[in-house]
CSV table of C-alpha atoms and ligand atoms in Angstrom, one decimal:
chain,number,residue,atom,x,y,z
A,564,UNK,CA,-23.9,89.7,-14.2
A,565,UNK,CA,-20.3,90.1,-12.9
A,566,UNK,CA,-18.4,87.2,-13.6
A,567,UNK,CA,-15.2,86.5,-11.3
A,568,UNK,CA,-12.0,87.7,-13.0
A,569,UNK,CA,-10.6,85.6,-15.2
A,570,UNK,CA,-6.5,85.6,-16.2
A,571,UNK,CA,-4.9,87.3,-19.0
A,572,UNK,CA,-4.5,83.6,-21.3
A,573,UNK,CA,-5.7,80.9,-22.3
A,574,UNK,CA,-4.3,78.0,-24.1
A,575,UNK,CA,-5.9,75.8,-26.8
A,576,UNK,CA,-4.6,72.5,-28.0
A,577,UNK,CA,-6.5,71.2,-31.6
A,578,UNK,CA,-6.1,68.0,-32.4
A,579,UNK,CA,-7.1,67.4,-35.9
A,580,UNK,CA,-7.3,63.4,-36.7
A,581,UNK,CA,-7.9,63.2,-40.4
A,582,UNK,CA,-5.1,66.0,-40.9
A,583,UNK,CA,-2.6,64.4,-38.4
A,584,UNK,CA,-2.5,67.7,-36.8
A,585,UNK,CA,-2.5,69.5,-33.9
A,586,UNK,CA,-2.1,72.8,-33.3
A,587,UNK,CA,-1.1,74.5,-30.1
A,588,UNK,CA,-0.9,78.1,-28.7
A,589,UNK,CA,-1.5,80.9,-26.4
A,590,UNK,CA,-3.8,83.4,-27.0
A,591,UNK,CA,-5.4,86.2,-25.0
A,592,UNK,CA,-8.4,85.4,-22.6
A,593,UNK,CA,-12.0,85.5,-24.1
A,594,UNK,CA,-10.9,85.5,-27.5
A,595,UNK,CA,-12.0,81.7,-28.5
A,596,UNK,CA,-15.0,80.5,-30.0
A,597,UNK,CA,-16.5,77.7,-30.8
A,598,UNK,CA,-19.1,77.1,-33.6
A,599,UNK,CA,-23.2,76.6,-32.2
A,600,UNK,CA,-22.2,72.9,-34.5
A,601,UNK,CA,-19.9,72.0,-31.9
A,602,UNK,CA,-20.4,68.0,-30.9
A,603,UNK,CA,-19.9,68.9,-27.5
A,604,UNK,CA,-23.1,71.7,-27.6
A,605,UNK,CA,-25.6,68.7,-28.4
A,606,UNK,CA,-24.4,65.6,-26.8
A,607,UNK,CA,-22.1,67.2,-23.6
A,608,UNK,CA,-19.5,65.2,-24.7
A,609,UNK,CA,-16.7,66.6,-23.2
A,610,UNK,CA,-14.8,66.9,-19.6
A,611,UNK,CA,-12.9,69.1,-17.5
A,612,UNK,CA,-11.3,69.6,-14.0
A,613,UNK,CA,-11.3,72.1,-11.2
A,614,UNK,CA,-7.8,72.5,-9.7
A,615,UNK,CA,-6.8,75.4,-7.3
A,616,UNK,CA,-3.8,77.3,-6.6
A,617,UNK,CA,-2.8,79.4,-4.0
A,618,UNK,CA,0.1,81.7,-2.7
A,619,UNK,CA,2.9,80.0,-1.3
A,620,UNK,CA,6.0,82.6,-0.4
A,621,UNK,CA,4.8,85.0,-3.1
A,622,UNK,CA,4.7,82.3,-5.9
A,623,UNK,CA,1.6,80.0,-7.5
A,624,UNK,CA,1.5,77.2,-6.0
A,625,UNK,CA,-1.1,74.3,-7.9
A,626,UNK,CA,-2.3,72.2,-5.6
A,627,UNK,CA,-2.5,68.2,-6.3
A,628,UNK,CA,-1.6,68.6,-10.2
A,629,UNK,CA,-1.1,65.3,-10.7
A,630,UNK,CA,-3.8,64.0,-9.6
A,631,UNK,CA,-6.2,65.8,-11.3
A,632,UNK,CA,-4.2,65.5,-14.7
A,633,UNK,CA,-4.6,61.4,-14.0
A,634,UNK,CA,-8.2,62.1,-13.5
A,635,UNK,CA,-8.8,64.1,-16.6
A,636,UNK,CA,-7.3,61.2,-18.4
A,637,UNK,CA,-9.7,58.9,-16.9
A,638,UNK,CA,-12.5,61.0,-17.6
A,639,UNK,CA,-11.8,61.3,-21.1
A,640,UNK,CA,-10.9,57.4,-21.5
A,641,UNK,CA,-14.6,57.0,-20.5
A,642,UNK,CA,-15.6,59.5,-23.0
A,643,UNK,CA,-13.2,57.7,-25.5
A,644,UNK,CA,-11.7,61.3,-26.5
A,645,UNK,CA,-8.5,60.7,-28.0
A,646,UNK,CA,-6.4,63.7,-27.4
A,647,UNK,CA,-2.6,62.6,-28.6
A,648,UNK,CA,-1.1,65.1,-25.8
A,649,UNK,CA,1.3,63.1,-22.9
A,650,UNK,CA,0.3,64.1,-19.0
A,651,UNK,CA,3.1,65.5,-19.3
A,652,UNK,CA,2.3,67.9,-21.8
A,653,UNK,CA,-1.0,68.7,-20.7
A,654,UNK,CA,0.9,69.4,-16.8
A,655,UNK,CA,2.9,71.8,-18.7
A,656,UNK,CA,-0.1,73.5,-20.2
A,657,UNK,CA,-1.7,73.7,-17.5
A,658,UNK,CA,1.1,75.5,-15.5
A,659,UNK,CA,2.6,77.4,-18.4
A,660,UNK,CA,-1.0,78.8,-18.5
A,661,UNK,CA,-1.2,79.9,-14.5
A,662,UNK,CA,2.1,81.3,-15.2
A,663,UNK,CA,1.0,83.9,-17.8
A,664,UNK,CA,-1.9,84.9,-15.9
A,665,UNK,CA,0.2,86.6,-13.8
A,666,UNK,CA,-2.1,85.3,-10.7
A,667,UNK,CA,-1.1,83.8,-7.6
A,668,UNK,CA,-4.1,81.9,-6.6
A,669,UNK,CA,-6.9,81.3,-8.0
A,670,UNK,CA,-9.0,78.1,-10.2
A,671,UNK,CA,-7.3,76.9,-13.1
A,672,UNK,CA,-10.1,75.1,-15.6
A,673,UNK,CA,-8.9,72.6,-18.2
A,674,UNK,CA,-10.8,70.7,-20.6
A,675,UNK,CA,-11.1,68.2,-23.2
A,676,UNK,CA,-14.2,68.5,-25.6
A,677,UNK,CA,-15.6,67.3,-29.1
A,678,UNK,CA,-15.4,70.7,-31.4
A,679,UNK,CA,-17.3,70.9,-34.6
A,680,UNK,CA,-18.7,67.6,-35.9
A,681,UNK,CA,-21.5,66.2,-37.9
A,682,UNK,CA,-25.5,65.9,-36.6
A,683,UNK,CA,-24.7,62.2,-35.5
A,684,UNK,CA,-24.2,61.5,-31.7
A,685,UNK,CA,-21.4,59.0,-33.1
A,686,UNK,CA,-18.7,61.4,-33.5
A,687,UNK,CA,-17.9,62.1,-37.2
A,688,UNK,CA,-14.0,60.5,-38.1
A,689,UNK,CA,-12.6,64.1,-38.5
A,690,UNK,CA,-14.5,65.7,-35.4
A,691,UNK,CA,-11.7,67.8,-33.6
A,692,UNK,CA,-10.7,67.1,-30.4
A,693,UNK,CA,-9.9,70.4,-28.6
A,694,UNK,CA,-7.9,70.6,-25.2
A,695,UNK,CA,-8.9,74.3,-23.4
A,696,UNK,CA,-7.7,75.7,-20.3
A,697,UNK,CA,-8.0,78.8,-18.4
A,698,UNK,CA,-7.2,80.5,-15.0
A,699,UNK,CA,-10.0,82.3,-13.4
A,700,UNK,CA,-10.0,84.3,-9.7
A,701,UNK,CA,-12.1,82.0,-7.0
A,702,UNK,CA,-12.8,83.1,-3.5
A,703,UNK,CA,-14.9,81.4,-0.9
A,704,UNK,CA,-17.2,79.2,-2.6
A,705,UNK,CA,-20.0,78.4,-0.3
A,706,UNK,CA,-19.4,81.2,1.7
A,707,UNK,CA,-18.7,79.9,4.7
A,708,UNK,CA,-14.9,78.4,4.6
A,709,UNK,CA,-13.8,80.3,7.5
A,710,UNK,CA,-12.9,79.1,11.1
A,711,UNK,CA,-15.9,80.3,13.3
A,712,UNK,CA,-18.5,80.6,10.3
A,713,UNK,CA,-22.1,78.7,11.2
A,714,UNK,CA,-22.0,76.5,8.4
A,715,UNK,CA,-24.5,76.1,5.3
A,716,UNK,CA,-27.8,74.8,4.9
A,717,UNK,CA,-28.5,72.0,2.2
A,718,UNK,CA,-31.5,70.4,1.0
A,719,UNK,CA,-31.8,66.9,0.0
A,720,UNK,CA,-33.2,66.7,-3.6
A,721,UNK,CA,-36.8,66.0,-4.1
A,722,UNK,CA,-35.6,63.3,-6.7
A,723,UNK,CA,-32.2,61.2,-6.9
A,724,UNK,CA,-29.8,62.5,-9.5
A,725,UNK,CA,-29.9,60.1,-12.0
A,726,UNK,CA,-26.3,61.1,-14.1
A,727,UNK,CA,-24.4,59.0,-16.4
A,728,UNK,CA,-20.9,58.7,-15.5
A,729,UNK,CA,-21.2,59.6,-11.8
A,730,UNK,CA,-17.6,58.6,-10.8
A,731,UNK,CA,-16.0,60.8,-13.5
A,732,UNK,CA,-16.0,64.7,-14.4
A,733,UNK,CA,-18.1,64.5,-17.5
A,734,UNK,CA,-19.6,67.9,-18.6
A,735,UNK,CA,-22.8,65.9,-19.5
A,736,UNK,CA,-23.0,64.3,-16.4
A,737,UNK,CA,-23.6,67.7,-14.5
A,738,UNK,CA,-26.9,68.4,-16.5
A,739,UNK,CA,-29.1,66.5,-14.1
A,740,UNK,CA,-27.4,68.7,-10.9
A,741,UNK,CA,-27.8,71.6,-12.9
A,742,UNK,CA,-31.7,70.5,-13.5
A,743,UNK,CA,-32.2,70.0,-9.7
A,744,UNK,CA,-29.9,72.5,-7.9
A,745,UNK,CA,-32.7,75.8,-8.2
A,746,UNK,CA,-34.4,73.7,-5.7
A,747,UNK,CA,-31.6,74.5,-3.0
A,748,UNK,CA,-32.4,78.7,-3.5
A,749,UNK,CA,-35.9,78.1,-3.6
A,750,UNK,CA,-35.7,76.7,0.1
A,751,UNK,CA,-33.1,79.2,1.2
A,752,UNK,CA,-30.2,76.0,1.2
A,753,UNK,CA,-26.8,76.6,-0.3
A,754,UNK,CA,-26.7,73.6,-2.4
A,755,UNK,CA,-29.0,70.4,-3.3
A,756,UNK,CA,-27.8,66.4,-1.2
A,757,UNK,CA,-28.6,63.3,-3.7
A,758,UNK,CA,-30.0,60.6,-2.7
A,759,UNK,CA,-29.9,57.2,-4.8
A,760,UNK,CA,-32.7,55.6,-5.7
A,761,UNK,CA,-32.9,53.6,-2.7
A,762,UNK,CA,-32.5,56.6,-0.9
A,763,UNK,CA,-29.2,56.9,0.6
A,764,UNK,CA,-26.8,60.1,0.6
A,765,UNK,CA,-24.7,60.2,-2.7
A,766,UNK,CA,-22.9,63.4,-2.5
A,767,UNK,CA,-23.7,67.5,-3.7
A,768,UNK,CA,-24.1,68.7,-6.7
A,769,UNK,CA,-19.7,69.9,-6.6
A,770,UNK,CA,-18.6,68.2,-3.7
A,771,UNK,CA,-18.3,65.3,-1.5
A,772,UNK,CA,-20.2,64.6,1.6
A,773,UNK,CA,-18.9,63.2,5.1
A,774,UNK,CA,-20.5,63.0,9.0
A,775,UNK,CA,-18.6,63.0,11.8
A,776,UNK,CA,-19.9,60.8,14.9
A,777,UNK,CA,-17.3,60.6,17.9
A,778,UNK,CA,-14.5,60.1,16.3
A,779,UNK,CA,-14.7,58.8,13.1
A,780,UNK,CA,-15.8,60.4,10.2
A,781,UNK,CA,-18.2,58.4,7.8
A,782,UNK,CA,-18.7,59.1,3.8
A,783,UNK,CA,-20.6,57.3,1.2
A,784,UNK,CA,-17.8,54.7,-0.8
A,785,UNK,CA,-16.9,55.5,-4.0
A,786,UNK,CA,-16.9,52.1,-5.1
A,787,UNK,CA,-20.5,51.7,-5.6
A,788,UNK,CA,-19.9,54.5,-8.4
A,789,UNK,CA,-22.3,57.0,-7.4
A,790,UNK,CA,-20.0,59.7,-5.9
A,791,UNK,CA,-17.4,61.1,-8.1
A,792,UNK,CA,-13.6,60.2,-6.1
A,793,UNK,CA,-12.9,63.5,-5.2
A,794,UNK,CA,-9.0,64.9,-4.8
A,795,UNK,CA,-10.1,67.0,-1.4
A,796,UNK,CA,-11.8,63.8,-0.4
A,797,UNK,CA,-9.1,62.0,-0.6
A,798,UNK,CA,-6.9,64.1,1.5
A,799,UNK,CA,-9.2,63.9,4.2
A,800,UNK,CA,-8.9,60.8,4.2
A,801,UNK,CA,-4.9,61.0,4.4
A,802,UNK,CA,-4.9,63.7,7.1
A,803,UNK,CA,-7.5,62.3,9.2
A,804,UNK,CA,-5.2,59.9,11.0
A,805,UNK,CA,-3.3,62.8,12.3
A,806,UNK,CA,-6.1,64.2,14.1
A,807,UNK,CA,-7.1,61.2,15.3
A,808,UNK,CA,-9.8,60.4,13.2
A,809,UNK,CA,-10.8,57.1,11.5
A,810,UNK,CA,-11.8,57.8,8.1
A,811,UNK,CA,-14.8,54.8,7.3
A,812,UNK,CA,-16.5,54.4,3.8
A,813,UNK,CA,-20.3,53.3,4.7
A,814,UNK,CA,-23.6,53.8,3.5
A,815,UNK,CA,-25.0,56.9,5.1
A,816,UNK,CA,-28.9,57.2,5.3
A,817,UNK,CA,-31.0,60.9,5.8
A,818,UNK,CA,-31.9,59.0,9.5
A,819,UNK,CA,-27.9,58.4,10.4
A,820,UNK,CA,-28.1,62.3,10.0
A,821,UNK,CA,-30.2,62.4,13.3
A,822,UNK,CA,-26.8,61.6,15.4
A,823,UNK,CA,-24.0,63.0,13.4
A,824,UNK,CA,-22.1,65.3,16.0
A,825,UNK,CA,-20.6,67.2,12.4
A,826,UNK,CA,-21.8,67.2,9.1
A,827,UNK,CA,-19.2,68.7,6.0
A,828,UNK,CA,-18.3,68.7,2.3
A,829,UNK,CA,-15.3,68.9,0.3
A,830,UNK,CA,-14.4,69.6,-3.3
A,831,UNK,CA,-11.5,71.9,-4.9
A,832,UNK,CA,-14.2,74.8,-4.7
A,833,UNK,CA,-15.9,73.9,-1.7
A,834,UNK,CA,-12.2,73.2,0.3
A,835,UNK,CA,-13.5,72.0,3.4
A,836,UNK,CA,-17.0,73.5,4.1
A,837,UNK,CA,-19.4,72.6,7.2
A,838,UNK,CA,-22.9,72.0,7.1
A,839,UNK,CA,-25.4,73.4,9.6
A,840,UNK,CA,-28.7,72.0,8.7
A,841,UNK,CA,-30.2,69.5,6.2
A,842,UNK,CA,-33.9,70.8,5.2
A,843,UNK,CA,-35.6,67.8,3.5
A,844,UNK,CA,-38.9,68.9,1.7
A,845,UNK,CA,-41.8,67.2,3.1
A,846,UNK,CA,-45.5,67.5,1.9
A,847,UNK,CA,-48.6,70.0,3.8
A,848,UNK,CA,-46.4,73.3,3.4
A,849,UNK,CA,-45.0,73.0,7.1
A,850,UNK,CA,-41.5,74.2,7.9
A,851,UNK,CA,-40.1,72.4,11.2
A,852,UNK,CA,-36.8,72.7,12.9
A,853,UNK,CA,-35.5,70.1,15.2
A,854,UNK,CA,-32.8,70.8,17.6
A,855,UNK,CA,-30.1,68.7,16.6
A,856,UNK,CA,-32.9,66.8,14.6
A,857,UNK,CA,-33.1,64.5,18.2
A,858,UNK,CA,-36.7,64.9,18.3
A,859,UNK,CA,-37.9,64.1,14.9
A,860,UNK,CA,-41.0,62.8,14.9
A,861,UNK,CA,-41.4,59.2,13.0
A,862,UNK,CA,-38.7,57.5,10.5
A,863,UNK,CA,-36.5,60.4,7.9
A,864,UNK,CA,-36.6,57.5,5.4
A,865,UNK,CA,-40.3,57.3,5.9
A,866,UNK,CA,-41.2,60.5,5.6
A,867,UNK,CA,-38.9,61.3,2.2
A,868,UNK,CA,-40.7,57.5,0.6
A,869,UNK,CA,-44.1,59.1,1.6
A,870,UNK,CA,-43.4,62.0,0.2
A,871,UNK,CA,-41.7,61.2,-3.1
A,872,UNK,CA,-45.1,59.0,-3.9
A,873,UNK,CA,-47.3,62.1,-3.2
A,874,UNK,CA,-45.0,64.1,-6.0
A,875,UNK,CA,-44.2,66.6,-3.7
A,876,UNK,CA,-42.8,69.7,-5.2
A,877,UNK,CA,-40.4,72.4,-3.5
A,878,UNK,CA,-42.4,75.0,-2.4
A,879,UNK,CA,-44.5,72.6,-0.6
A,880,UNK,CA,-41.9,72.5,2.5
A,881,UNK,CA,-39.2,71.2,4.2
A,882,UNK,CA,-38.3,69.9,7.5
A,883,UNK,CA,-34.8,70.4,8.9
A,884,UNK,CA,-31.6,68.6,10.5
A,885,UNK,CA,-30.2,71.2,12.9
A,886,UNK,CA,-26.6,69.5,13.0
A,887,UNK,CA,-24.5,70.8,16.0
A,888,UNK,CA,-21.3,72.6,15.6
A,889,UNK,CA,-19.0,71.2,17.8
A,890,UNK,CA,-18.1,67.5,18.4
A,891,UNK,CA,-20.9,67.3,21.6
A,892,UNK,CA,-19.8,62.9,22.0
A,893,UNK,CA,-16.2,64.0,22.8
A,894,UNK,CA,-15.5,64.1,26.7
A,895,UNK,CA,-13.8,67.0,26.9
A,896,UNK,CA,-15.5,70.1,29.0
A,897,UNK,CA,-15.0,72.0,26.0
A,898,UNK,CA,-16.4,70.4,22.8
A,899,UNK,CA,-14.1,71.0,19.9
A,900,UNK,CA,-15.0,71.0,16.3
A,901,UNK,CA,-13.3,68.2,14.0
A,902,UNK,CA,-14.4,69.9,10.6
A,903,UNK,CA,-12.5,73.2,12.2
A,904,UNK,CA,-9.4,71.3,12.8
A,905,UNK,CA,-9.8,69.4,9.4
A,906,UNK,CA,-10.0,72.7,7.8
A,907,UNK,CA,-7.2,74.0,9.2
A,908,UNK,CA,-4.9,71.5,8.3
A,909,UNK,CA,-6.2,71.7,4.5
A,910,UNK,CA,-5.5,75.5,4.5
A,911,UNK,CA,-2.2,74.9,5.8
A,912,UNK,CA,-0.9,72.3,3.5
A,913,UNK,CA,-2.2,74.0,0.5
A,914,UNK,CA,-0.5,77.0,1.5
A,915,UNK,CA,2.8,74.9,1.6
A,916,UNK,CA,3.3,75.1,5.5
A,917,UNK,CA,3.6,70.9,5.9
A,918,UNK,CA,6.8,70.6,5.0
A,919,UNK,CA,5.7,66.9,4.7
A,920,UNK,CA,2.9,67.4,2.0
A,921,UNK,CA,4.6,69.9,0.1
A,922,UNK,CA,5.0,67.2,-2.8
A,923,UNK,CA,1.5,68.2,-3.5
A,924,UNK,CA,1.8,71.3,-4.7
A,925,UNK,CA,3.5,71.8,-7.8
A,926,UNK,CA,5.3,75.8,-7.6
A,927,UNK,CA,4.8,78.0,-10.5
A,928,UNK,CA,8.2,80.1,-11.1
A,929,UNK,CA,8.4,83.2,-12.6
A,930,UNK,CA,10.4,82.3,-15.8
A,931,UNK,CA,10.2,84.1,-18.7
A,932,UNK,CA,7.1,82.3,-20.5
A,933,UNK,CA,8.0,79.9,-23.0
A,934,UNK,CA,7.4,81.4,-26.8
A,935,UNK,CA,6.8,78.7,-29.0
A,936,UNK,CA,4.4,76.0,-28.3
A,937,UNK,CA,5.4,74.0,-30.8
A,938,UNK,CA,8.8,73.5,-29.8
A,939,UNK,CA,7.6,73.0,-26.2
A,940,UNK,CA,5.0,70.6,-27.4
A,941,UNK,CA,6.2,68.8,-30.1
A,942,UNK,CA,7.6,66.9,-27.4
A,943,UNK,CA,5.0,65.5,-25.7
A,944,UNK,CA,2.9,64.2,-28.5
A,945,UNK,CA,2.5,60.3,-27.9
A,946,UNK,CA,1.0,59.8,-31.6
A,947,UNK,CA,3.6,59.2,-34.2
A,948,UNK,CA,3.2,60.7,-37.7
A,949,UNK,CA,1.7,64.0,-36.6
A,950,UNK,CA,2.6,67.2,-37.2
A,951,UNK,CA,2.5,70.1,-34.4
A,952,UNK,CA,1.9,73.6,-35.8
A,953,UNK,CA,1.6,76.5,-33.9
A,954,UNK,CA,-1.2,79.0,-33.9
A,955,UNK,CA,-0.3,82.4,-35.4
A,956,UNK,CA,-1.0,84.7,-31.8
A,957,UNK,CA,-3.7,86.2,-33.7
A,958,UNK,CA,-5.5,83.7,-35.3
A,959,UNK,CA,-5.3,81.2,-33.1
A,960,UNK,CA,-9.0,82.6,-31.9
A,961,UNK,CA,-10.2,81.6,-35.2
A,962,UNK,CA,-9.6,78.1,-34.9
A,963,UNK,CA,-12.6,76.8,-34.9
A,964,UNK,CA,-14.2,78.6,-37.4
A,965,UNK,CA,-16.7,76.6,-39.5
A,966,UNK,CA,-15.5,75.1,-42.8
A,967,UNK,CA,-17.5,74.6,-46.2
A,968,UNK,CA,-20.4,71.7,-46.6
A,969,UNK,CA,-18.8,68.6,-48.1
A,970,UNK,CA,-21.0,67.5,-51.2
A,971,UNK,CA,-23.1,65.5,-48.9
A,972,UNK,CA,-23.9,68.4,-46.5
A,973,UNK,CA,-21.8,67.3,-43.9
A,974,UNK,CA,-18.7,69.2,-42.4
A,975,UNK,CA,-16.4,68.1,-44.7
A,976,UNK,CA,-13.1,68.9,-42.3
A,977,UNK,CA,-14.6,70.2,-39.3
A,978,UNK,CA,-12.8,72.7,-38.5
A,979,UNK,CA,-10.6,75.7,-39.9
A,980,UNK,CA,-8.2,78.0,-38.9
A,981,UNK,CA,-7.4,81.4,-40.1
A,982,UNK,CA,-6.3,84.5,-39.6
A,983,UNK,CA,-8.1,87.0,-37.1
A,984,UNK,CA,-9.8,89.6,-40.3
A,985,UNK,CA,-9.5,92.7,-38.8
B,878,PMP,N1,-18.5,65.7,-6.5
B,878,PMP,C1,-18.7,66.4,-7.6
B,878,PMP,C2,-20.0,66.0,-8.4
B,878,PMP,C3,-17.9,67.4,-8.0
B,878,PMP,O1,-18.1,68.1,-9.1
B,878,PMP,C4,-16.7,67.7,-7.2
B,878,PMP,C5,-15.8,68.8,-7.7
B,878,PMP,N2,-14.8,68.4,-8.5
B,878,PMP,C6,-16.5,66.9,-6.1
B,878,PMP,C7,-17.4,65.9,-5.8
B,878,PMP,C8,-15.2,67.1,-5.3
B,878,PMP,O2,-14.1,66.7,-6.0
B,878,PMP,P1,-12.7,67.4,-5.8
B,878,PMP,O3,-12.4,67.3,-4.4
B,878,PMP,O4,-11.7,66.5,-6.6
B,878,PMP,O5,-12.7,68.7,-6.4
């Protein structure tokens, strides 16, 4: 299995509570581990981000850093992960980090997590609370992010996706999408649509989900806490005025889909990505496509409550939402496609030509990288009465290396750090 490329560092933050530690530093790519005792192996109890970056006149250029630095914060507030690094810090981390990969664009993953702890899901005093991030090379993600391409097929879920945490980027929270998302393959779709339990549309397993009819475009609310508040949803909702869009927060139901002129997702991976068909899996094995899903026999809803109380399983078929691909309401001799121009104004703002939006994108110079973390991060520590050390280069990787039983069997300090031994 060839995994995309990932960049030449990665940087580790270790905040040790019962120590009044942390330690800091830069390492080379691939080189950390973390022990199978790890809190965050059995319970998920960690989170992370997605951010991308992309070229802007030969430089990195981060897109929305802030925002998804605020987030991260969120998410581990609700995790009640106590990492004692400012924003600010972690900002710098995160940038200092693109900037010694030596890429230009690409998907910059950060994360905080629960490191080596005790059997007990409450987290043992001294578990270690490790801040992770590395760059990684990230093309098209759904394959079909380019002007002119058909759009992707996706398959409402045979079962809602019941996930703690919906409205935050918890790593456990993904388990139940990561459960139900085979499905998608096994019906030729790119990627599994949740319903809630009363059967509206939630959102995809990475990304956000929006109809356009006329000229406004619909999406489920994020108030009601069942879609996660996306960044790239929320500049569609900023840019859509300037296309002359109305951007409307509603309940969407599989039978609204019947009479969307445009149906797309967003996310950070996705960017802005349209949808072609909607397969929902329906009972007796039969396979039938709709044009533009006008013709559909009976009620969606229906037909999904029927067959959720026969148990149907995936191989037993789906019937499909052809969605058109250009806005067919609009009075114009020539129908035009929204998601087109929606996704052409994405591409250009990330790639800094708005000269408007360019205070999203945060530009990566090329500096000489900084050498010591310590001194670059003793600063940003909001805890007082801790000590910052830097990890030696080479042992950094060692970090979490498992330390000796305590008398009573339990980790007695969680984790060590030593020296690399060869
Ligand atoms: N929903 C889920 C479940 C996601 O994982 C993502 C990707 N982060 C999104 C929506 C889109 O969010 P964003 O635009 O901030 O990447």
């Amino acid at each position: 299995m060839a995994f995309p490329t990932r960049g030449k560092e990665e940087f580790a933050a270790v905040y040790m509570p019962m120590q009044k530690l942390v330690k800091v530093g830069f390492g080379k790519m691939g080189r950390m581990k973390v022990p199978i005792t790890s809190h965050a192996i059995d319970y998920g109890t960690g989170t992370f981000e997605g951010i991308r970056f992309y070229e802007v006149n030969g430089k990195a250029a981060i897109f929305r850093l802030n925002e998804h630095v605020e987030r991260l914060f969120a998410s581990a507030k609700t995790g009640n992960y106590k990492l004692p690094i400012s924003k600010e810090g972690i900002r710098n981390a995160i940038i200092e980090t693109v900037r010694r990969s030596g890429m230009t664009s690409g998907y910059i993953r950060p994360k905080i997590f629960l490191g080596e702890s005790s059997i007990r899901v409450s987290p043992h005093p001294e578990t270690h609370v490790v801040f992770h991030v590395y760059t990684q090379e990230l093309l098209d993600y759904y394959k079909t992010g380019q002007r002119g391409d058909k759009g992707m097929s996706v398959l409402i879920a045979s079962k809602p996706r019941r996930t703690p945490f919906p409205n935050s980027k918890m790593s456990g929270a993904y388990q139940a999408g990561a459960a139900l998302a085979p499905e998608a393959s096994v019906h030729g779709a790119t990627e599994n649509l949740y319903l809630n339990s009363k059967g509206e549309i939630s959102e995809l397993t990475g990304s956000n989900f929006f109809m356009i009819k006329g000229k406004t475009i619909f999406t489920p609310p994020v108030i009601r806490g069942e879609v996660l508040p996306g960044i790239t949803r929320d500049t569609i909702s900023k840019i859509a005025k300037e296309l002359g869009l109305k951007f409307v927060q509603k309940t969407i139901r599989p039978n609204d889909l019947l009479s969307a002129d445009e149906v797309f997702v967003t996310g950070t991976a996705a960017e802005v990505s349209k949808v072609s068909e909607i397969k929902i899996p329906i009972k007796n094995g039969k396979i039938a496509t709709y044009a533009a899903g006008r013709k559909l026999p009976g009620n969606i809803d229906a037909i999904l409550k029927e067959a959720r109380k026969k148990g149907i399983v995936p191989k037993e078929g789906v019937i499909s939402i052809n969605i058109p691909s250009k806005n067919r309401s609009v009075e114009d001799p020539k129908p035009i496609s929204y998601v087109d121009l929606l996704r052409d104004k994405y591409k250009d703002i990330v790639h800094g030509k708005e000269a408007k939006r360019q205070k999203w994108l945060t530009i990566v110079d090329r500096v000489a990288p900084i050498t010591s973390a310590k001194e670059y991060f003793s600063k940003h520590i909001t805890e007082s009465g801790l000590n910052v050390h830097e990890m030696p280069d080479r042992g950094i990787w060692e970090l979490l290396k498992l330390r000796k039983m305590g008398p009573s069997g339990r980790i007695s300090a969680g984790l060590g750090v030593g020296k690399r031994s060869e």
